[in-house]
Amino acid sequence: MDGHHVPTKLSLPFWSPTEAICLIDITQKFADTMIIEWVEPKFDLLFNYLQRGYERSQQETSEEIMALLLKLIALLMLQVGVSLAGFQLNFVRHFKREGEDILLSCGFEGCSDQCAELTWMHRRHVSEDDLLTEQISFEGKVNQSLPRASRMSLTSNCSLLIRNLHVEDAGLYGWRNVEFVDILSISSSPSDVAERVDLKCSLNSYNEIGNCHPVRIIWVDETGTELSGKNAEFEVNLQDNCVSILTVKRQSGNKKFTCKVVEDNKVMIDAVYILTE
């Protein structure tokens, strides 16, 4: 199954009076801020608010999380006097395999004319408690000081193209759109048990390390049967929602195992590993 994305769009903001009261302390910080300042230098603050929204919404569904984030962004924009007429906010979550390419859309028709004013940002977890925010582009050009700059480029309409995805490319991207990139990787290593091998499947995302709610990882064999627990042939060890290790017995001939990322019984993306002799 190919990786895909889950979009949610909100043309106009809707929130209850209670929600507005809860968020007013946040939005007051933006009361005297011009929109260009909000879009670029204030992006780190926006990322912080998005992170708080995730931390408070770990038990909610994907749709509820998306709606919460979109309401927050809409309220922030209203506080700085930005008209939302004809303005569409997008929240997109992409699932990709390591080594694939991804195109993050600029998001509106005027991107080509305003590319020099657009700044792409990226935030990701570098440890359980530490977040790293990087400026990907400035004045229509990719930031060449980044080690991964050679894999990045801006299209004619200022969309961001990232080639040959690495696990460190996972995270939150944005300027007007909010795009989350989840990268699935699979690898093998010798097991501590003789004649066995460990297959490690990892989903790298923006969420806290070890927290991939609401998705989960499962393993299936060549027949499509889900593998769980332990028997003479294999053992499944779910380290957390984001990492699962399948320990299998080496056998004659090749054998195929598939790691799947599942949400509400729907496969979002999968990766196949062929175990050779």
PDB file of C-alpha atoms in Angstrom:
ATOM      1  CA  MET A   1       0.000   0.000   0.000  1.00  0.00           C
ATOM      2  CA  ASP A   2       1.299   3.418  -0.966  1.00  0.00           C
ATOM      3  CA  GLY A   3       1.728   6.102   1.684  1.00  0.00           C
ATOM      4  CA  HIS A   4      -1.004   8.705   1.675  1.00  0.00           C
ATOM      5  CA  HIS A   5      -2.151  11.736   3.550  1.00  0.00           C
ATOM      6  CA  VAL A   6      -5.205  12.612   5.584  1.00  0.00           C
ATOM      7  CA  PRO A   7      -6.408  16.172   4.913  1.00  0.00           C
ATOM      8  CA  THR A   8      -8.828  18.246   6.932  1.00  0.00           C
ATOM      9  CA  LYS A   9      -9.986  21.683   5.802  1.00  0.00           C
ATOM     10  CA  LEU A  10     -11.837  24.488   7.563  1.00  0.00           C
ATOM     11  CA  SER A  11     -13.107  27.418   5.511  1.00  0.00           C
ATOM     12  CA  LEU A  12     -14.433  29.490   8.432  1.00  0.00           C
ATOM     13  CA  PRO A  13     -13.717  29.233  12.162  1.00  0.00           C
ATOM     14  CA  PHE A  14     -16.319  27.812  14.531  1.00  0.00           C
ATOM     15  CA  TRP A  15     -15.775  27.608  18.262  1.00  0.00           C
ATOM     16  CA  SER A  16     -17.830  27.794  21.398  1.00  0.00           C
ATOM     17  CA  PRO A  17     -17.656  30.769  23.831  1.00  0.00           C
ATOM     18  CA  THR A  18     -15.927  28.475  26.311  1.00  0.00           C
ATOM     19  CA  GLU A  19     -13.200  27.613  23.801  1.00  0.00           C
ATOM     20  CA  ALA A  20     -12.718  31.279  22.964  1.00  0.00           C
ATOM     21  CA  ILE A  21     -12.309  32.167  26.640  1.00  0.00           C
ATOM     22  CA  CYS A  22      -9.796  29.354  27.146  1.00  0.00           C
ATOM     23  CA  LEU A  23      -7.691  30.569  24.230  1.00  0.00           C
ATOM     24  CA  ILE A  24      -7.906  34.321  24.802  1.00  0.00           C
ATOM     25  CA  ASP A  25      -4.771  34.421  26.948  1.00  0.00           C
ATOM     26  CA  ILE A  26      -2.832  32.930  24.054  1.00  0.00           C
ATOM     27  CA  THR A  27      -4.246  35.228  21.410  1.00  0.00           C
ATOM     28  CA  GLN A  28      -3.687  38.412  23.421  1.00  0.00           C
ATOM     29  CA  LYS A  29       0.028  37.977  22.721  1.00  0.00           C
ATOM     30  CA  PHE A  30      -0.744  38.582  19.034  1.00  0.00           C
ATOM     31  CA  ALA A  31      -3.067  41.576  19.419  1.00  0.00           C
ATOM     32  CA  ASP A  32      -0.576  44.127  18.057  1.00  0.00           C
ATOM     33  CA  THR A  33       1.191  41.849  15.576  1.00  0.00           C
ATOM     34  CA  MET A  34       1.079  42.341  11.818  1.00  0.00           C
ATOM     35  CA  ILE A  35       0.310  39.276   9.699  1.00  0.00           C
ATOM     36  CA  ILE A  36       3.764  39.081   8.102  1.00  0.00           C
ATOM     37  CA  GLU A  37       5.294  38.998  11.573  1.00  0.00           C
ATOM     38  CA  TRP A  38       2.874  36.282  12.621  1.00  0.00           C
ATOM     39  CA  VAL A  39       3.562  34.096   9.616  1.00  0.00           C
ATOM     40  CA  GLU A  40       7.346  34.164   9.945  1.00  0.00           C
ATOM     41  CA  PRO A  41       9.084  35.152  13.229  1.00  0.00           C
ATOM     42  CA  LYS A  42       6.081  34.117  15.342  1.00  0.00           C
ATOM     43  CA  PHE A  43       5.992  30.621  13.862  1.00  0.00           C
ATOM     44  CA  ASP A  44       7.919  29.166  16.773  1.00  0.00           C
ATOM     45  CA  LEU A  45       5.137  30.318  19.104  1.00  0.00           C
ATOM     46  CA  LEU A  46       2.546  28.748  16.837  1.00  0.00           C
ATOM     47  CA  PHE A  47       4.466  25.465  16.921  1.00  0.00           C
ATOM     48  CA  ASN A  48       4.464  25.644  20.709  1.00  0.00           C
ATOM     49  CA  TYR A  49       0.689  26.040  20.755  1.00  0.00           C
ATOM     50  CA  LEU A  50       0.274  23.160  18.328  1.00  0.00           C
ATOM     51  CA  GLN A  51       2.457  21.007  20.574  1.00  0.00           C
ATOM     52  CA  ARG A  52       0.325  21.911  23.601  1.00  0.00           C
ATOM     53  CA  GLY A  53      -2.756  20.990  21.634  1.00  0.00           C
ATOM     54  CA  TYR A  54      -1.302  17.566  20.919  1.00  0.00           C
ATOM     55  CA  GLU A  55      -0.326  16.989  24.525  1.00  0.00           C
ATOM     56  CA  ARG A  56      -3.872  17.824  25.646  1.00  0.00           C
ATOM     57  CA  SER A  57      -5.473  15.744  22.900  1.00  0.00           C
ATOM     58  CA  GLN A  58      -3.634  12.413  23.057  1.00  0.00           C
ATOM     59  CA  GLN A  59      -6.852  10.574  23.875  1.00  0.00           C
ATOM     60  CA  GLU A  60      -8.874  12.239  21.132  1.00  0.00           C
ATOM     61  CA  THR A  61      -9.450  10.975  17.604  1.00  0.00           C
ATOM     62  CA  SER A  62      -7.495  12.319  14.637  1.00  0.00           C
ATOM     63  CA  GLU A  63     -10.496  14.317  13.470  1.00  0.00           C
ATOM     64  CA  GLU A  64     -10.946  15.951  16.888  1.00  0.00           C
ATOM     65  CA  ILE A  65      -7.250  16.835  17.075  1.00  0.00           C
ATOM     66  CA  MET A  66      -7.359  18.388  13.608  1.00  0.00           C
ATOM     67  CA  ALA A  67     -10.435  20.425  14.478  1.00  0.00           C
ATOM     68  CA  LEU A  68      -8.827  21.713  17.683  1.00  0.00           C
ATOM     69  CA  LEU A  69      -5.667  22.851  15.903  1.00  0.00           C
ATOM     70  CA  LEU A  70      -7.591  24.562  13.130  1.00  0.00           C
ATOM     71  CA  LYS A  71      -9.768  26.438  15.611  1.00  0.00           C
ATOM     72  CA  LEU A  72      -6.662  27.630  17.437  1.00  0.00           C
ATOM     73  CA  ILE A  73      -5.012  28.917  14.258  1.00  0.00           C
ATOM     74  CA  ALA A  74      -8.222  30.626  13.137  1.00  0.00           C
ATOM     75  CA  LEU A  75      -8.606  32.383  16.482  1.00  0.00           C
ATOM     76  CA  LEU A  76      -5.001  33.575  16.394  1.00  0.00           C
ATOM     77  CA  MET A  77      -5.545  35.061  12.950  1.00  0.00           C
ATOM     78  CA  LEU A  78      -8.695  36.879  14.012  1.00  0.00           C
ATOM     79  CA  GLN A  79      -6.828  38.476  16.895  1.00  0.00           C
ATOM     80  CA  VAL A  80      -4.300  40.009  14.491  1.00  0.00           C
ATOM     81  CA  GLY A  81      -7.056  41.367  12.260  1.00  0.00           C
ATOM     82  CA  VAL A  82      -6.645  38.927   9.374  1.00  0.00           C
ATOM     83  CA  SER A  83      -9.718  38.478   7.203  1.00  0.00           C
ATOM     84  CA  LEU A  84     -10.737  34.839   6.785  1.00  0.00           C
ATOM     85  CA  ALA A  85     -13.008  35.514   3.821  1.00  0.00           C
ATOM     86  CA  GLY A  86     -12.065  32.960   1.186  1.00  0.00           C
ATOM     87  CA  PHE A  87      -9.178  31.765   3.340  1.00  0.00           C
ATOM     88  CA  GLN A  88      -8.859  28.018   3.831  1.00  0.00           C
ATOM     89  CA  LEU A  89      -6.734  26.480   6.560  1.00  0.00           C
ATOM     90  CA  ASN A  90      -5.327  23.019   5.904  1.00  0.00           C
ATOM     91  CA  PHE A  91      -4.127  20.339   8.286  1.00  0.00           C
ATOM     92  CA  VAL A  92      -2.513  17.350   6.545  1.00  0.00           C
ATOM     93  CA  ARG A  93      -0.848  14.248   7.930  1.00  0.00           C
ATOM     94  CA  HIS A  94       1.384  12.367   5.490  1.00  0.00           C
ATOM     95  CA  PHE A  95       2.568   8.776   5.881  1.00  0.00           C
ATOM     96  CA  LYS A  96       5.748   8.020   3.910  1.00  0.00           C
ATOM     97  CA  ARG A  97       8.417   5.336   3.767  1.00  0.00           C
ATOM     98  CA  GLU A  98      12.074   6.075   4.348  1.00  0.00           C
ATOM     99  CA  GLY A  99      13.707   6.797   0.971  1.00  0.00           C
ATOM    100  CA  GLU A 100      10.561   8.142  -0.708  1.00  0.00           C
ATOM    101  CA  ASP A 101       9.981  11.736  -1.852  1.00  0.00           C
ATOM    102  CA  ILE A 102       7.332  14.150  -0.603  1.00  0.00           C
ATOM    103  CA  LEU A 103       5.857  17.409  -1.935  1.00  0.00           C
ATOM    104  CA  LEU A 104       4.402  19.775   0.678  1.00  0.00           C
ATOM    105  CA  SER A 105       1.975  22.151  -0.984  1.00  0.00           C
ATOM    106  CA  CYS A 106       2.211  25.900  -0.542  1.00  0.00           C
ATOM    107  CA  GLY A 107      -1.554  25.863  -0.200  1.00  0.00           C
ATOM    108  CA  PHE A 108      -3.065  28.816  -2.069  1.00  0.00           C
ATOM    109  CA  GLU A 109      -3.218  30.339  -5.554  1.00  0.00           C
ATOM    110  CA  GLY A 110      -0.978  33.326  -4.838  1.00  0.00           C
ATOM    111  CA  CYS A 111       2.072  31.311  -3.782  1.00  0.00           C
ATOM    112  CA  SER A 112       4.077  32.076  -6.912  1.00  0.00           C
ATOM    113  CA  ASP A 113       3.722  35.831  -6.434  1.00  0.00           C
ATOM    114  CA  GLN A 114       4.566  35.740  -2.718  1.00  0.00           C
ATOM    115  CA  CYS A 115       7.297  33.101  -2.705  1.00  0.00           C
ATOM    116  CA  ALA A 116       9.973  35.584  -1.618  1.00  0.00           C
ATOM    117  CA  GLU A 117       7.918  36.392   1.484  1.00  0.00           C
ATOM    118  CA  LEU A 118       7.228  32.777   2.429  1.00  0.00           C
ATOM    119  CA  THR A 119       9.289  30.952   5.060  1.00  0.00           C
ATOM    120  CA  TRP A 120       9.002  27.194   5.492  1.00  0.00           C
ATOM    121  CA  MET A 121       9.667  25.962   9.037  1.00  0.00           C
ATOM    122  CA  HIS A 122      10.230  22.473  10.476  1.00  0.00           C
ATOM    123  CA  ARG A 123       9.949  21.238  14.042  1.00  0.00           C
ATOM    124  CA  ARG A 124      10.799  17.757  15.341  1.00  0.00           C
ATOM    125  CA  HIS A 125      11.702  15.903  18.513  1.00  0.00           C
ATOM    126  CA  VAL A 126      15.444  15.269  18.921  1.00  0.00           C
ATOM    127  CA  SER A 127      14.946  13.617  22.317  1.00  0.00           C
ATOM    128  CA  GLU A 128      12.069  12.889  24.647  1.00  0.00           C
ATOM    129  CA  ASP A 129      12.139  16.395  26.110  1.00  0.00           C
ATOM    130  CA  ASP A 130      13.835  18.496  23.402  1.00  0.00           C
ATOM    131  CA  LEU A 131      12.352  20.006  20.253  1.00  0.00           C
ATOM    132  CA  LEU A 132      14.354  21.432  17.348  1.00  0.00           C
ATOM    133  CA  THR A 133      12.908  24.170  15.122  1.00  0.00           C
ATOM    134  CA  GLU A 134      14.652  24.868  11.805  1.00  0.00           C
ATOM    135  CA  GLN A 135      14.100  27.469   9.099  1.00  0.00           C
ATOM    136  CA  ILE A 136      13.931  25.500   5.858  1.00  0.00           C
ATOM    137  CA  SER A 137      13.620  28.403   3.427  1.00  0.00           C
ATOM    138  CA  PHE A 138      13.989  32.179   3.326  1.00  0.00           C
ATOM    139  CA  GLU A 139      13.181  34.680   0.564  1.00  0.00           C
ATOM    140  CA  GLY A 140      12.208  31.899  -1.817  1.00  0.00           C
ATOM    141  CA  LYS A 141      15.388  29.845  -1.353  1.00  0.00           C
ATOM    142  CA  VAL A 142      16.286  26.740   0.644  1.00  0.00           C
ATOM    143  CA  ASN A 143      18.508  27.383   3.660  1.00  0.00           C
ATOM    144  CA  GLN A 144      21.857  26.036   2.422  1.00  0.00           C
ATOM    145  CA  SER A 145      23.300  25.837   5.934  1.00  0.00           C
ATOM    146  CA  LEU A 146      21.158  22.774   6.627  1.00  0.00           C
ATOM    147  CA  PRO A 147      22.950  19.411   6.219  1.00  0.00           C
ATOM    148  CA  ARG A 148      19.963  18.103   4.230  1.00  0.00           C
ATOM    149  CA  ALA A 149      19.649  21.140   1.955  1.00  0.00           C
ATOM    150  CA  SER A 150      20.803  19.118  -1.074  1.00  0.00           C
ATOM    151  CA  ARG A 151      17.679  16.964  -0.766  1.00  0.00           C
ATOM    152  CA  MET A 152      15.318  19.950  -0.639  1.00  0.00           C
ATOM    153  CA  SER A 153      14.032  22.367  -3.247  1.00  0.00           C
ATOM    154  CA  LEU A 154      11.210  24.851  -3.794  1.00  0.00           C
ATOM    155  CA  THR A 155       8.949  24.491  -6.810  1.00  0.00           C
ATOM    156  CA  SER A 156       7.814  27.391  -8.988  1.00  0.00           C
ATOM    157  CA  ASN A 157       4.799  27.945  -6.707  1.00  0.00           C
ATOM    158  CA  CYS A 158       6.895  27.679  -3.521  1.00  0.00           C
ATOM    159  CA  SER A 159       5.816  24.186  -2.514  1.00  0.00           C
ATOM    160  CA  LEU A 160       8.529  22.264  -0.653  1.00  0.00           C
ATOM    161  CA  LEU A 161       9.975  19.113  -2.255  1.00  0.00           C
ATOM    162  CA  ILE A 162      12.014  16.742  -0.061  1.00  0.00           C
ATOM    163  CA  ARG A 163      13.765  13.833  -1.786  1.00  0.00           C
ATOM    164  CA  ASN A 164      15.007  10.550  -0.325  1.00  0.00           C
ATOM    165  CA  LEU A 165      13.316  10.985   3.053  1.00  0.00           C
ATOM    166  CA  HIS A 166      15.369  10.232   6.164  1.00  0.00           C
ATOM    167  CA  VAL A 167      13.936   9.590   9.623  1.00  0.00           C
ATOM    168  CA  GLU A 168      15.076  13.056  10.741  1.00  0.00           C
ATOM    169  CA  ASP A 169      12.753  14.579   8.113  1.00  0.00           C
ATOM    170  CA  ALA A 170       9.724  13.503  10.156  1.00  0.00           C
ATOM    171  CA  GLY A 171       7.898  16.208  12.067  1.00  0.00           C
ATOM    172  CA  LEU A 172       5.751  19.301  11.623  1.00  0.00           C
ATOM    173  CA  TYR A 173       6.166  21.548   8.577  1.00  0.00           C
ATOM    174  CA  GLY A 174       4.317  24.718   7.878  1.00  0.00           C
ATOM    175  CA  TRP A 175       3.891  28.360   7.117  1.00  0.00           C
ATOM    176  CA  ARG A 176       0.142  28.645   6.388  1.00  0.00           C
ATOM    177  CA  ASN A 177      -0.629  24.966   5.961  1.00  0.00           C
ATOM    178  CA  VAL A 178       0.138  22.639   8.859  1.00  0.00           C
ATOM    179  CA  GLU A 179       1.717  19.465   7.498  1.00  0.00           C
ATOM    180  CA  PHE A 180       2.770  16.517   9.637  1.00  0.00           C
ATOM    181  CA  VAL A 181       5.163  14.024   8.028  1.00  0.00           C
ATOM    182  CA  ASP A 182       5.361  10.498   9.475  1.00  0.00           C
ATOM    183  CA  ILE A 183       8.153   8.282   8.097  1.00  0.00           C
ATOM    184  CA  LEU A 184       8.054   4.484   8.331  1.00  0.00           C
ATOM    185  CA  SER A 185      11.353   2.588   8.434  1.00  0.00           C
ATOM    186  CA  ILE A 186      12.200  -1.105   8.745  1.00  0.00           C
ATOM    187  CA  SER A 187      15.579  -2.689   9.512  1.00  0.00           C
ATOM    188  CA  SER A 188      17.136  -5.953  10.701  1.00  0.00           C
ATOM    189  CA  SER A 189      19.838  -6.934  13.175  1.00  0.00           C
ATOM    190  CA  PRO A 190      21.120 -10.185  14.708  1.00  0.00           C
ATOM    191  CA  SER A 191      19.047 -11.320  17.665  1.00  0.00           C
ATOM    192  CA  ASP A 192      20.396 -12.169  21.093  1.00  0.00           C
ATOM    193  CA  VAL A 193      18.860 -15.596  20.499  1.00  0.00           C
ATOM    194  CA  ALA A 194      20.838 -17.967  18.272  1.00  0.00           C
ATOM    195  CA  GLU A 195      19.507 -18.607  14.750  1.00  0.00           C
ATOM    196  CA  ARG A 196      17.100 -15.690  15.000  1.00  0.00           C
ATOM    197  CA  VAL A 197      16.931 -12.159  13.619  1.00  0.00           C
ATOM    198  CA  ASP A 198      15.229  -8.997  14.895  1.00  0.00           C
ATOM    199  CA  LEU A 199      13.125  -6.970  12.439  1.00  0.00           C
ATOM    200  CA  LYS A 200      12.534  -3.449  13.742  1.00  0.00           C
ATOM    201  CA  CYS A 201       9.650  -1.355  12.414  1.00  0.00           C
ATOM    202  CA  SER A 202       9.558   2.318  13.455  1.00  0.00           C
ATOM    203  CA  LEU A 203       7.158   5.176  12.770  1.00  0.00           C
ATOM    204  CA  ASN A 204       8.948   8.500  13.154  1.00  0.00           C
ATOM    205  CA  SER A 205       6.509  11.355  13.726  1.00  0.00           C
ATOM    206  CA  TYR A 206       6.080  14.781  15.322  1.00  0.00           C
ATOM    207  CA  ASN A 207       4.453  13.354  18.423  1.00  0.00           C
ATOM    208  CA  GLU A 208       6.421  12.834  21.590  1.00  0.00           C
ATOM    209  CA  ILE A 209       8.977  10.048  21.173  1.00  0.00           C
ATOM    210  CA  GLY A 210       7.186   6.774  21.843  1.00  0.00           C
ATOM    211  CA  ASN A 211       3.717   8.234  21.341  1.00  0.00           C
ATOM    212  CA  CYS A 212       2.061   7.625  17.968  1.00  0.00           C
ATOM    213  CA  HIS A 213      -1.554   7.757  19.137  1.00  0.00           C
ATOM    214  CA  PRO A 214      -3.988   7.097  17.530  1.00  0.00           C
ATOM    215  CA  VAL A 215      -2.121   4.762  15.148  1.00  0.00           C
ATOM    216  CA  ARG A 216      -0.525   1.414  16.021  1.00  0.00           C
ATOM    217  CA  ILE A 217       1.954  -0.981  14.401  1.00  0.00           C
ATOM    218  CA  ILE A 218       1.181  -4.604  13.499  1.00  0.00           C
ATOM    219  CA  TRP A 219       3.085  -7.396  11.718  1.00  0.00           C
ATOM    220  CA  VAL A 220       1.628  -9.869   9.202  1.00  0.00           C
ATOM    221  CA  ASP A 221       3.171 -12.891   7.475  1.00  0.00           C
ATOM    222  CA  GLU A 222       3.024 -13.929   3.817  1.00  0.00           C
ATOM    223  CA  THR A 223      -0.559 -15.153   4.199  1.00  0.00           C
ATOM    224  CA  GLY A 224      -1.731 -11.850   5.684  1.00  0.00           C
ATOM    225  CA  THR A 225      -2.135 -13.346   9.151  1.00  0.00           C
ATOM    226  CA  GLU A 226      -1.412 -10.906  11.967  1.00  0.00           C
ATOM    227  CA  LEU A 227       1.452 -11.989  14.211  1.00  0.00           C
ATOM    228  CA  SER A 228       1.179 -11.436  17.944  1.00  0.00           C
ATOM    229  CA  GLY A 229       2.560 -12.868  21.141  1.00  0.00           C
ATOM    230  CA  LYS A 230       5.202 -15.599  21.017  1.00  0.00           C
ATOM    231  CA  ASN A 231       5.614 -19.124  19.669  1.00  0.00           C
ATOM    232  CA  ALA A 232       8.390 -21.393  18.399  1.00  0.00           C
ATOM    233  CA  GLU A 233       8.753 -19.438  15.143  1.00  0.00           C
ATOM    234  CA  PHE A 234       8.485 -15.781  16.192  1.00  0.00           C
ATOM    235  CA  GLU A 235       8.009 -13.245  18.982  1.00  0.00           C
ATOM    236  CA  VAL A 236       6.440  -9.782  18.703  1.00  0.00           C
ATOM    237  CA  ASN A 237       7.701  -7.142  21.117  1.00  0.00           C
ATOM    238  CA  LEU A 238       5.785  -3.852  20.966  1.00  0.00           C
ATOM    239  CA  GLN A 239       8.203  -1.390  22.584  1.00  0.00           C
ATOM    240  CA  ASP A 240       5.683   1.452  22.308  1.00  0.00           C
ATOM    241  CA  ASN A 241       3.081   2.723  19.845  1.00  0.00           C
ATOM    242  CA  CYS A 242       5.851   3.787  17.444  1.00  0.00           C
ATOM    243  CA  VAL A 243       8.255   0.823  17.500  1.00  0.00           C
ATOM    244  CA  SER A 244       7.642  -2.914  17.146  1.00  0.00           C
ATOM    245  CA  ILE A 245      10.303  -5.630  16.984  1.00  0.00           C
ATOM    246  CA  LEU A 246       9.567  -8.975  15.349  1.00  0.00           C
ATOM    247  CA  THR A 247      12.055 -11.709  16.278  1.00  0.00           C
ATOM    248  CA  VAL A 248      11.884 -14.572  13.781  1.00  0.00           C
ATOM    249  CA  LYS A 249      13.638 -17.896  13.300  1.00  0.00           C
ATOM    250  CA  ARG A 250      15.911 -18.170  10.285  1.00  0.00           C
ATOM    251  CA  GLN A 251      14.611 -20.751   7.820  1.00  0.00           C
ATOM    252  CA  SER A 252      15.577 -22.096   4.408  1.00  0.00           C
ATOM    253  CA  GLY A 253      14.346 -19.981   1.511  1.00  0.00           C
ATOM    254  CA  ASN A 254      13.102 -16.405   1.537  1.00  0.00           C
ATOM    255  CA  LYS A 255      10.235 -15.273   3.735  1.00  0.00           C
ATOM    256  CA  LYS A 256       8.245 -12.028   3.613  1.00  0.00           C
ATOM    257  CA  PHE A 257       7.079 -10.048   6.634  1.00  0.00           C
ATOM    258  CA  THR A 258       5.049  -6.843   6.439  1.00  0.00           C
ATOM    259  CA  CYS A 259       4.883  -4.066   9.004  1.00  0.00           C
ATOM    260  CA  LYS A 260       1.652  -2.051   8.878  1.00  0.00           C
ATOM    261  CA  VAL A 261       0.626   1.249  10.456  1.00  0.00           C
ATOM    262  CA  VAL A 262      -3.066   0.995  11.316  1.00  0.00           C
ATOM    263  CA  GLU A 263      -5.622   3.538  12.497  1.00  0.00           C
ATOM    264  CA  ASP A 264      -9.193   2.427  13.232  1.00  0.00           C
ATOM    265  CA  ASN A 265      -8.513  -0.845  11.344  1.00  0.00           C
ATOM    266  CA  LYS A 266      -7.420   1.111   8.247  1.00  0.00           C
ATOM    267  CA  VAL A 267      -3.892   0.609   6.923  1.00  0.00           C
ATOM    268  CA  MET A 268      -2.244   4.026   6.507  1.00  0.00           C
ATOM    269  CA  ILE A 269       1.082   2.707   5.157  1.00  0.00           C
ATOM    270  CA  ASP A 270       3.123  -0.503   5.190  1.00  0.00           C
ATOM    271  CA  ALA A 271       6.661  -1.727   4.563  1.00  0.00           C
ATOM    272  CA  VAL A 272       7.850  -5.178   3.468  1.00  0.00           C
ATOM    273  CA  TYR A 273      10.977  -7.014   4.586  1.00  0.00           C
ATOM    274  CA  ILE A 274      12.231 -10.105   2.726  1.00  0.00           C
ATOM    275  CA  LEU A 275      14.203 -12.336   5.082  1.00  0.00           C
ATOM    276  CA  THR A 276      16.848 -14.208   3.103  1.00  0.00           C
ATOM    277  CA  GLU A 277      18.939 -17.228   4.056  1.00  0.00           C
TER     278      GLU A 277
END
